PDB file of N, CA, C and O in Angstrom:
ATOM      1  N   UNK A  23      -1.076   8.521 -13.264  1.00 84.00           N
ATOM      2  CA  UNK A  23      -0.010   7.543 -13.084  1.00 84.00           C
ATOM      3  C   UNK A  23       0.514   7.547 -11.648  1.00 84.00           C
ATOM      4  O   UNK A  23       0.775   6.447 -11.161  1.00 84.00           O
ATOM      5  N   UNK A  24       0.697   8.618 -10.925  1.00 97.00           N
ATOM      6  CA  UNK A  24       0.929   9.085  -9.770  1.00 97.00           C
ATOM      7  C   UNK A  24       0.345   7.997  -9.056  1.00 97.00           C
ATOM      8  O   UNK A  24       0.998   7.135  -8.468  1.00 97.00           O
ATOM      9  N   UNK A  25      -1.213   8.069  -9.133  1.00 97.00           N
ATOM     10  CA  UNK A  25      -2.421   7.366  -8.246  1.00 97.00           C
ATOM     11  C   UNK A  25      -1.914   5.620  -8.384  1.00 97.00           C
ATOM     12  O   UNK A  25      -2.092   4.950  -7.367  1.00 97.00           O
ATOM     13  N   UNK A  26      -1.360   4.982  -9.490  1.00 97.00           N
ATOM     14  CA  UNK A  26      -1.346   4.168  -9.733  1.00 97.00           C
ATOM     15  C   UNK A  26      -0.250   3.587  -8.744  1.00 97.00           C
ATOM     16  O   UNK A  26      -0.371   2.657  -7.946  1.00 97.00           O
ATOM     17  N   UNK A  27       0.988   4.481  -9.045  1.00 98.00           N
ATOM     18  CA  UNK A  27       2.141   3.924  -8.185  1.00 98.00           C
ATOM     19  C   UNK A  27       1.898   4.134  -6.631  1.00 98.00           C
ATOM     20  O   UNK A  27       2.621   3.388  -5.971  1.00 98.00           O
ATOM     21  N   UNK A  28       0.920   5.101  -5.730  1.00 98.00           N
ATOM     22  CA  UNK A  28       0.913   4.996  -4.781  1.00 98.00           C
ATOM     23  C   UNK A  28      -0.200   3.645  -4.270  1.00 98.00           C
ATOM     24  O   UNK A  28      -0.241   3.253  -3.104  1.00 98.00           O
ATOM     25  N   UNK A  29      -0.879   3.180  -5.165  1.00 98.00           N
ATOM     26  CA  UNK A  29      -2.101   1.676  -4.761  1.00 98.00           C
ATOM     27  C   UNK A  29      -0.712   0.866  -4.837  1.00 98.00           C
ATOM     28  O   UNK A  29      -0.488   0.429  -3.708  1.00 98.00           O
ATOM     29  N   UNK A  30       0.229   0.526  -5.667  1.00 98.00           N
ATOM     30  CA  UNK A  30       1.498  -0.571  -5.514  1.00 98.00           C
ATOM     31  C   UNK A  30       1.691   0.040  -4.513  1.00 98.00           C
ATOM     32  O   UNK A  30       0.810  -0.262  -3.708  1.00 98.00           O
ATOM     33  N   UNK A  31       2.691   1.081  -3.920  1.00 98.00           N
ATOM     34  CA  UNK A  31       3.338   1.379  -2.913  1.00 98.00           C
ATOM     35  C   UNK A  31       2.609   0.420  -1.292  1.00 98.00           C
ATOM     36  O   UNK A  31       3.109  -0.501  -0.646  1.00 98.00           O
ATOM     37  N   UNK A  32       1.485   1.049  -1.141  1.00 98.00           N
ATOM     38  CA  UNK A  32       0.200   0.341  -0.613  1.00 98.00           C
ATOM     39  C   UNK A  32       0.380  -0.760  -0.563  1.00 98.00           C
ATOM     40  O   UNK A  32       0.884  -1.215   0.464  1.00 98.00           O
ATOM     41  N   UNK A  33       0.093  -1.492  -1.484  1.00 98.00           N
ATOM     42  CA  UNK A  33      -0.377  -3.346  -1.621  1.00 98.00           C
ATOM     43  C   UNK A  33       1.122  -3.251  -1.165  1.00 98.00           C
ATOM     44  O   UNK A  33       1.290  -3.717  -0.038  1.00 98.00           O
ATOM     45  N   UNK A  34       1.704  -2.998  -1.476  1.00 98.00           N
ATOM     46  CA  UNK A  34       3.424  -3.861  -0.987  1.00 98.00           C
ATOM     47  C   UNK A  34       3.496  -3.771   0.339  1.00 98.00           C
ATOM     48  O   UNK A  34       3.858  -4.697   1.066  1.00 98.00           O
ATOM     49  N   UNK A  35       3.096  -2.457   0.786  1.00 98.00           N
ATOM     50  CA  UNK A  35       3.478  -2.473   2.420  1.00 98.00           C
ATOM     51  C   UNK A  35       2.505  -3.210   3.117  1.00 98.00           C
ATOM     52  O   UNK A  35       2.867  -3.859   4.098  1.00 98.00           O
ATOM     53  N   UNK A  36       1.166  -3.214   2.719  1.00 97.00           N
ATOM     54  CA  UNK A  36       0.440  -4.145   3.194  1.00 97.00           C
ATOM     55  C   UNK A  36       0.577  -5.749   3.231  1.00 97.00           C
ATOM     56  O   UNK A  36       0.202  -6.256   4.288  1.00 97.00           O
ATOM     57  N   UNK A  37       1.119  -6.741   2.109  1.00 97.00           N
ATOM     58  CA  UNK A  37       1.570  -7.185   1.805  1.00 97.00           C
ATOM     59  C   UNK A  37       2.561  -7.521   3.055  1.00 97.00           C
ATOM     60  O   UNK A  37       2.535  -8.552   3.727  1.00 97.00           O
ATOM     61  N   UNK A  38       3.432  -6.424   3.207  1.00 97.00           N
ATOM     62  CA  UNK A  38       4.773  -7.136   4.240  1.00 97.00           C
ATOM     63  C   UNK A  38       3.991  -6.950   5.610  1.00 97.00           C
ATOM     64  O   UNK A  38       3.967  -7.883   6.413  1.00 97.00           O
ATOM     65  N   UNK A  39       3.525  -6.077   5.806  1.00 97.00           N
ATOM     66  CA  UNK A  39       2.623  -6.363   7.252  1.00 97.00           C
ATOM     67  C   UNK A  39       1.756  -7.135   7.692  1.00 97.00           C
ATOM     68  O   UNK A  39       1.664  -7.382   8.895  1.00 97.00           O
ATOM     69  N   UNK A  40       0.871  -7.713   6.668  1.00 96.00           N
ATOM     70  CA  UNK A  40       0.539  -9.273   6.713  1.00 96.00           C
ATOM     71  C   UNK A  40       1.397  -9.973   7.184  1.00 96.00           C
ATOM     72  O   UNK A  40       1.386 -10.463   8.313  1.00 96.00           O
ATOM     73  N   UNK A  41       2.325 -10.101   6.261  1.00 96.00           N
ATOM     74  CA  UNK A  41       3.488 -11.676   6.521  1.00 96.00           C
ATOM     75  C   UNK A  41       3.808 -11.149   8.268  1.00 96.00           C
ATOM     76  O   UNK A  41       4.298 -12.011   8.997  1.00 96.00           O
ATOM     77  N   UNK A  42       3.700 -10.622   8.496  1.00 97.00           N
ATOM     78  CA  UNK A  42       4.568 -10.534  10.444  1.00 97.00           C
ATOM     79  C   UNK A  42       3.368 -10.127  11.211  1.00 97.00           C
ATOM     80  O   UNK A  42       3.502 -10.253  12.428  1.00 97.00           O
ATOM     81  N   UNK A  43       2.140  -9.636  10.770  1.00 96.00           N
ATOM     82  CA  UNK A  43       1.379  -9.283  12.042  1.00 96.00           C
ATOM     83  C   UNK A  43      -0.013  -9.500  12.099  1.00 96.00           C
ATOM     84  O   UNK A  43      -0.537  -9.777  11.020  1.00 96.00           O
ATOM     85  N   UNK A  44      -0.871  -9.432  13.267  1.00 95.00           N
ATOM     86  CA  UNK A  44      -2.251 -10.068  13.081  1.00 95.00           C
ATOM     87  C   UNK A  44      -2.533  -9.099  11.957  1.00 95.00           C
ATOM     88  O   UNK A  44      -1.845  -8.135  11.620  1.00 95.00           O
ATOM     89  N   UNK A  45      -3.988  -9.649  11.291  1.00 92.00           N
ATOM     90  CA  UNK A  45      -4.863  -9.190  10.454  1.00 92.00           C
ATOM     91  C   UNK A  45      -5.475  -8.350  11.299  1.00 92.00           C
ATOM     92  O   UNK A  45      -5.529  -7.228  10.794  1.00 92.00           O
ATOM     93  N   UNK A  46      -6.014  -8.404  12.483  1.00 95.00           N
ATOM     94  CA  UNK A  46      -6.770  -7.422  12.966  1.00 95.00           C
ATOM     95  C   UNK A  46      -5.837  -6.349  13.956  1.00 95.00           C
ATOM     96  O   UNK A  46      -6.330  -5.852  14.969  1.00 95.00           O
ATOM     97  N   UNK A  47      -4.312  -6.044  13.481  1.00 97.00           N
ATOM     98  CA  UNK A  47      -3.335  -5.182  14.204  1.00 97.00           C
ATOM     99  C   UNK A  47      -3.880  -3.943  13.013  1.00 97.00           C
ATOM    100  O   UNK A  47      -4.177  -3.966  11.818  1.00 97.00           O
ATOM    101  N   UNK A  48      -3.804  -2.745  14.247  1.00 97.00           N
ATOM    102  CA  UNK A  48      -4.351  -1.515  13.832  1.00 97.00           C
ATOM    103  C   UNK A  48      -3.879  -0.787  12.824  1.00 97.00           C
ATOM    104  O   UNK A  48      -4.517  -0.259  11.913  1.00 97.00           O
ATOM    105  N   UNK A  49      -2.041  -0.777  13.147  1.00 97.00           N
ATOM    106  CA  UNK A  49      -1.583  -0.653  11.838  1.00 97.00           C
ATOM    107  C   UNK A  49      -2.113  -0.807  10.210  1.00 97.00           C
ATOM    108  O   UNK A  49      -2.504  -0.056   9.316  1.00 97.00           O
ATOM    109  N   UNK A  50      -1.852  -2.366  10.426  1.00 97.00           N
ATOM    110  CA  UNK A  50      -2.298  -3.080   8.935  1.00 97.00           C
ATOM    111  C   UNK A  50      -4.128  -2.648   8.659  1.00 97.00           C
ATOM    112  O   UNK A  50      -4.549  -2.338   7.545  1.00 97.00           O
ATOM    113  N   UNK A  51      -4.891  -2.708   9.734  1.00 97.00           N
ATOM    114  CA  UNK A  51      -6.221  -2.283   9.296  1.00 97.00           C
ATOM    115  C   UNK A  51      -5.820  -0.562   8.429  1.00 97.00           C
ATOM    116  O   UNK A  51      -5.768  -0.348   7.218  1.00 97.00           O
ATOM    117  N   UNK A  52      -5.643   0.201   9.319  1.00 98.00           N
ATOM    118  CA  UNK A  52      -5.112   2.037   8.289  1.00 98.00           C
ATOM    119  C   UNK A  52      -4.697   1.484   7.044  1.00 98.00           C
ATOM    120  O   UNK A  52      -5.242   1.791   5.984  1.00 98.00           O
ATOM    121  N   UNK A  53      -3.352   0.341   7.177  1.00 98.00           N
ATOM    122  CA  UNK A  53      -2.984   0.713   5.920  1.00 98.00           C
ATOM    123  C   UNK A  53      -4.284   0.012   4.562  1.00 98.00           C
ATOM    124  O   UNK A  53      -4.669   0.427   3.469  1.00 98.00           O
ATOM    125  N   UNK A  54      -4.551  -1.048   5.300  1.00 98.00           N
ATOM    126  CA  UNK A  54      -5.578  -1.684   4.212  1.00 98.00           C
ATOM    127  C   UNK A  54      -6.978  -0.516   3.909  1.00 98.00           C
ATOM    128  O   UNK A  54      -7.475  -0.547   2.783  1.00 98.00           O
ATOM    129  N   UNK A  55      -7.345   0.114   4.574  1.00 98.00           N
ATOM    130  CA  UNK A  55      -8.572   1.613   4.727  1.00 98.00           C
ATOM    131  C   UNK A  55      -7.818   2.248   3.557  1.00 98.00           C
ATOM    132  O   UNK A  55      -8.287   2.236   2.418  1.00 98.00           O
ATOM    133  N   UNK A  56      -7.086   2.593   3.746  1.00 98.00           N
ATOM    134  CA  UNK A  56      -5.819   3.789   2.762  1.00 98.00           C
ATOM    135  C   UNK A  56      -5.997   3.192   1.360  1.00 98.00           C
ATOM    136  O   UNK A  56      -6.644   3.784   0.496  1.00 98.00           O
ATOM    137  N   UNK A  57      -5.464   2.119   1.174  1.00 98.00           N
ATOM    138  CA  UNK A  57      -5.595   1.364   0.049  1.00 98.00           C
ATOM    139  C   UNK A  57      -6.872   1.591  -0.850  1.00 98.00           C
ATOM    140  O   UNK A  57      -6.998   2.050  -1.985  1.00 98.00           O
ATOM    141  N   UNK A  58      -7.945   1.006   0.251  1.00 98.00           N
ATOM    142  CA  UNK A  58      -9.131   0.888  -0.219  1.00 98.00           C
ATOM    143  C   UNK A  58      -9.953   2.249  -0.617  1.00 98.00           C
ATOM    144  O   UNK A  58     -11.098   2.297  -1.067  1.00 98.00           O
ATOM    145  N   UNK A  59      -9.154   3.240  -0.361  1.00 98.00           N
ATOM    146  CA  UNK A  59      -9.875   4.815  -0.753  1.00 98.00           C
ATOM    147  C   UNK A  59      -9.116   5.141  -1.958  1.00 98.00           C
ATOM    148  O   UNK A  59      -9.497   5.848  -2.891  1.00 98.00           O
ATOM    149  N   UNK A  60      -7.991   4.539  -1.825  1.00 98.00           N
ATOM    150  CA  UNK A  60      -7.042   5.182  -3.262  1.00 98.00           C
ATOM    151  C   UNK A  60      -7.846   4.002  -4.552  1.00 98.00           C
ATOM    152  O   UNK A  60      -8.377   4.241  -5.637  1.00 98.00           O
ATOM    153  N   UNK A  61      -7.597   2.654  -3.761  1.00 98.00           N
ATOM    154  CA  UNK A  61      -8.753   1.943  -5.168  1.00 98.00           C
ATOM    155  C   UNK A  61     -10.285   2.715  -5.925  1.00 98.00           C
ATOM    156  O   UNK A  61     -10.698   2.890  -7.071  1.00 98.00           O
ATOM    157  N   UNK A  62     -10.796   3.035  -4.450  1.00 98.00           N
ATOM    158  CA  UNK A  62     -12.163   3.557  -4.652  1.00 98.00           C
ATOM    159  C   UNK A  62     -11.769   5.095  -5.689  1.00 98.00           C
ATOM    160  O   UNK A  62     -12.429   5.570  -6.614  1.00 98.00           O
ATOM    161  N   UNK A  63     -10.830   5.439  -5.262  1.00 98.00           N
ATOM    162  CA  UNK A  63     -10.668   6.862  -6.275  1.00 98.00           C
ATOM    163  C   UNK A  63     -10.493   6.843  -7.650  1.00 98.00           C
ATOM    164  O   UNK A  63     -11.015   7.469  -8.572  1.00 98.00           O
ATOM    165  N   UNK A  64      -9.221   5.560  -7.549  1.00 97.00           N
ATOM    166  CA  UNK A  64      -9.093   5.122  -9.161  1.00 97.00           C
ATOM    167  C   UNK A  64     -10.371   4.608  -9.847  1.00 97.00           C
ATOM    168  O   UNK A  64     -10.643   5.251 -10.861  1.00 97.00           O
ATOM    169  N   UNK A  65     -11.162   3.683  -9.570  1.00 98.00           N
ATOM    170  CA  UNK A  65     -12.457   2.874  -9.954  1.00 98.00           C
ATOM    171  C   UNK A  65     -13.092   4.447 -10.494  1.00 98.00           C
ATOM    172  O   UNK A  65     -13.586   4.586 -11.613  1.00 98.00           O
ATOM    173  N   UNK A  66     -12.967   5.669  -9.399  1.00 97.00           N
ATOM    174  CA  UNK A  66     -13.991   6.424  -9.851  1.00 97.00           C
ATOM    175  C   UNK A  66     -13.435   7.370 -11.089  1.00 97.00           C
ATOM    176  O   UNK A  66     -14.303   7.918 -11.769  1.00 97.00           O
ATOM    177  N   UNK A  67     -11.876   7.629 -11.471  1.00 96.00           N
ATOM    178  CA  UNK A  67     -11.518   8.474 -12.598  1.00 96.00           C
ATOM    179  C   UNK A  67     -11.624   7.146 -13.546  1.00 96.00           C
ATOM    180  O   UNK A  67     -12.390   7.565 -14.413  1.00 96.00           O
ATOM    181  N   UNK A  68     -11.409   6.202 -13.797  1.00 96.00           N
ATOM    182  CA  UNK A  68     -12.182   4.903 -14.410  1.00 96.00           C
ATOM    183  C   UNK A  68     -13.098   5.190 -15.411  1.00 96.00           C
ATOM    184  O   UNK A  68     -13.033   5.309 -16.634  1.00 96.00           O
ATOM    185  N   UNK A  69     -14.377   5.305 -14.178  1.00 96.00           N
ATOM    186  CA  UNK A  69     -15.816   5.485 -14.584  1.00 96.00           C
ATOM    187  C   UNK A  69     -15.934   6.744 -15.709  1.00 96.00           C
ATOM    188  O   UNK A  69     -16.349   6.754 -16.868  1.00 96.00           O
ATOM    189  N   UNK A  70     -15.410   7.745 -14.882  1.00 96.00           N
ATOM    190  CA  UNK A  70     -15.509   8.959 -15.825  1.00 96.00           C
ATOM    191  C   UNK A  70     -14.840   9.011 -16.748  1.00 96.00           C
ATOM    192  O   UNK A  70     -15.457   9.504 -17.693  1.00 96.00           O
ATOM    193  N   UNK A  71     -13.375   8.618 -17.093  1.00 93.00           N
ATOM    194  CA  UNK A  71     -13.201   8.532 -18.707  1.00 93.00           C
ATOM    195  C   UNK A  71     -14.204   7.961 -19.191  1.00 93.00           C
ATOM    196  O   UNK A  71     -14.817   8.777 -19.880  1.00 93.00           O
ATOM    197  N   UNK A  72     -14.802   6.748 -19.185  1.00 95.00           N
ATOM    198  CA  UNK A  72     -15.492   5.894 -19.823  1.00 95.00           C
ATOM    199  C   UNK A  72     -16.716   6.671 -20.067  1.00 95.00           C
ATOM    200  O   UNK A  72     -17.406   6.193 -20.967  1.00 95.00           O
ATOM    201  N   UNK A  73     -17.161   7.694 -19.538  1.00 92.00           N
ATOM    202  CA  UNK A  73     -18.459   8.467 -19.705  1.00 92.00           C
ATOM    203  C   UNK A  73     -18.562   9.547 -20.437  1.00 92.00           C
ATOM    204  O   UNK A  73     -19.567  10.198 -20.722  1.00 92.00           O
ATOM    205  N   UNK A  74     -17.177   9.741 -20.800  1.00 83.00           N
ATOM    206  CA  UNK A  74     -16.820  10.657 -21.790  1.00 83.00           C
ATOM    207  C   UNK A  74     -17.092  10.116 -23.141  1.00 83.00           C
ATOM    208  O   UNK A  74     -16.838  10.790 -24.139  1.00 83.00           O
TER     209      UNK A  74
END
Protein backbone atom coordinates (compact mmCIF):
# COMPACT_ATOMS: atom_id res chain seq x y z
CA UNK A 1 0.00 0.00 0.00
CA UNK A 2 3.00 2.12 0.88
CA UNK A 3 4.23 1.62 -2.96
CA UNK A 4 0.87 2.65 -4.08
CA UNK A 5 0.64 6.01 -2.27
CA UNK A 6 4.17 6.97 -3.21
CA UNK A 7 3.24 6.37 -7.55
CA UNK A 8 0.11 9.13 -6.48
CA UNK A 9 2.53 11.21 -4.53
CA UNK A 10 4.66 11.07 -7.95
CA UNK A 11 1.92 11.54 -10.64
CA UNK A 12 0.76 14.63 -8.58
CA UNK A 13 4.04 16.29 -8.43
CA UNK A 14 4.65 15.49 -11.84
CA UNK A 15 1.44 16.56 -12.84
CA UNK A 16 2.13 20.19 -11.24
CA UNK A 17 5.51 20.42 -12.91
CA UNK A 18 4.10 19.89 -16.20
CA UNK A 19 1.51 22.66 -15.82
CA UNK A 20 4.66 25.42 -15.28
CA UNK A 21 7.66 23.87 -16.97
CA UNK A 22 9.20 22.50 -20.23
CA UNK A 23 8.72 18.75 -20.73
CA UNK A 24 12.25 18.41 -21.42
CA UNK A 25 13.30 20.54 -17.86
CA UNK A 26 15.58 18.16 -15.91
CA UNK A 27 13.69 18.32 -12.94
CA UNK A 28 10.39 16.97 -14.39
CA UNK A 29 12.48 14.33 -16.58
CA UNK A 30 13.95 12.66 -12.59
CA UNK A 31 10.71 13.05 -11.47
CA UNK A 32 8.93 11.24 -14.46
CA UNK A 33 12.31 8.29 -14.34
CA UNK A 34 11.24 7.93 -10.48
CA UNK A 35 7.74 7.32 -11.33
CA UNK A 36 8.49 5.04 -13.99
CA UNK A 37 10.70 2.62 -11.64
CA UNK A 38 8.13 2.70 -8.84
CA UNK A 39 5.40 1.67 -11.77
CA UNK A 40 7.92 -0.86 -13.09
CA UNK A 41 8.20 -2.27 -9.38
CA UNK A 42 4.53 -2.40 -8.80
CA UNK A 43 3.77 -4.19 -12.44
CA UNK A 44 6.50 -6.56 -11.04
CA UNK A 45 4.88 -7.55 -7.27
CA UNK A 46 1.66 -7.70 -9.74
CA UNK A 47 3.14 -10.41 -11.75
CA UNK A 48 4.21 -12.41 -8.83
CA UNK A 49 1.07 -12.59 -6.85
CA UNK A 50 -0.52 -13.73 -9.95
CA UNK A 51 2.12 -16.63 -10.20
CA UNK A 52 1.35 -17.79 -7.06
Amino acid sequence: MELILKIEELRLELNKLAACKRLADRELVLVSQRLDELLNEYHRLILEQQSK
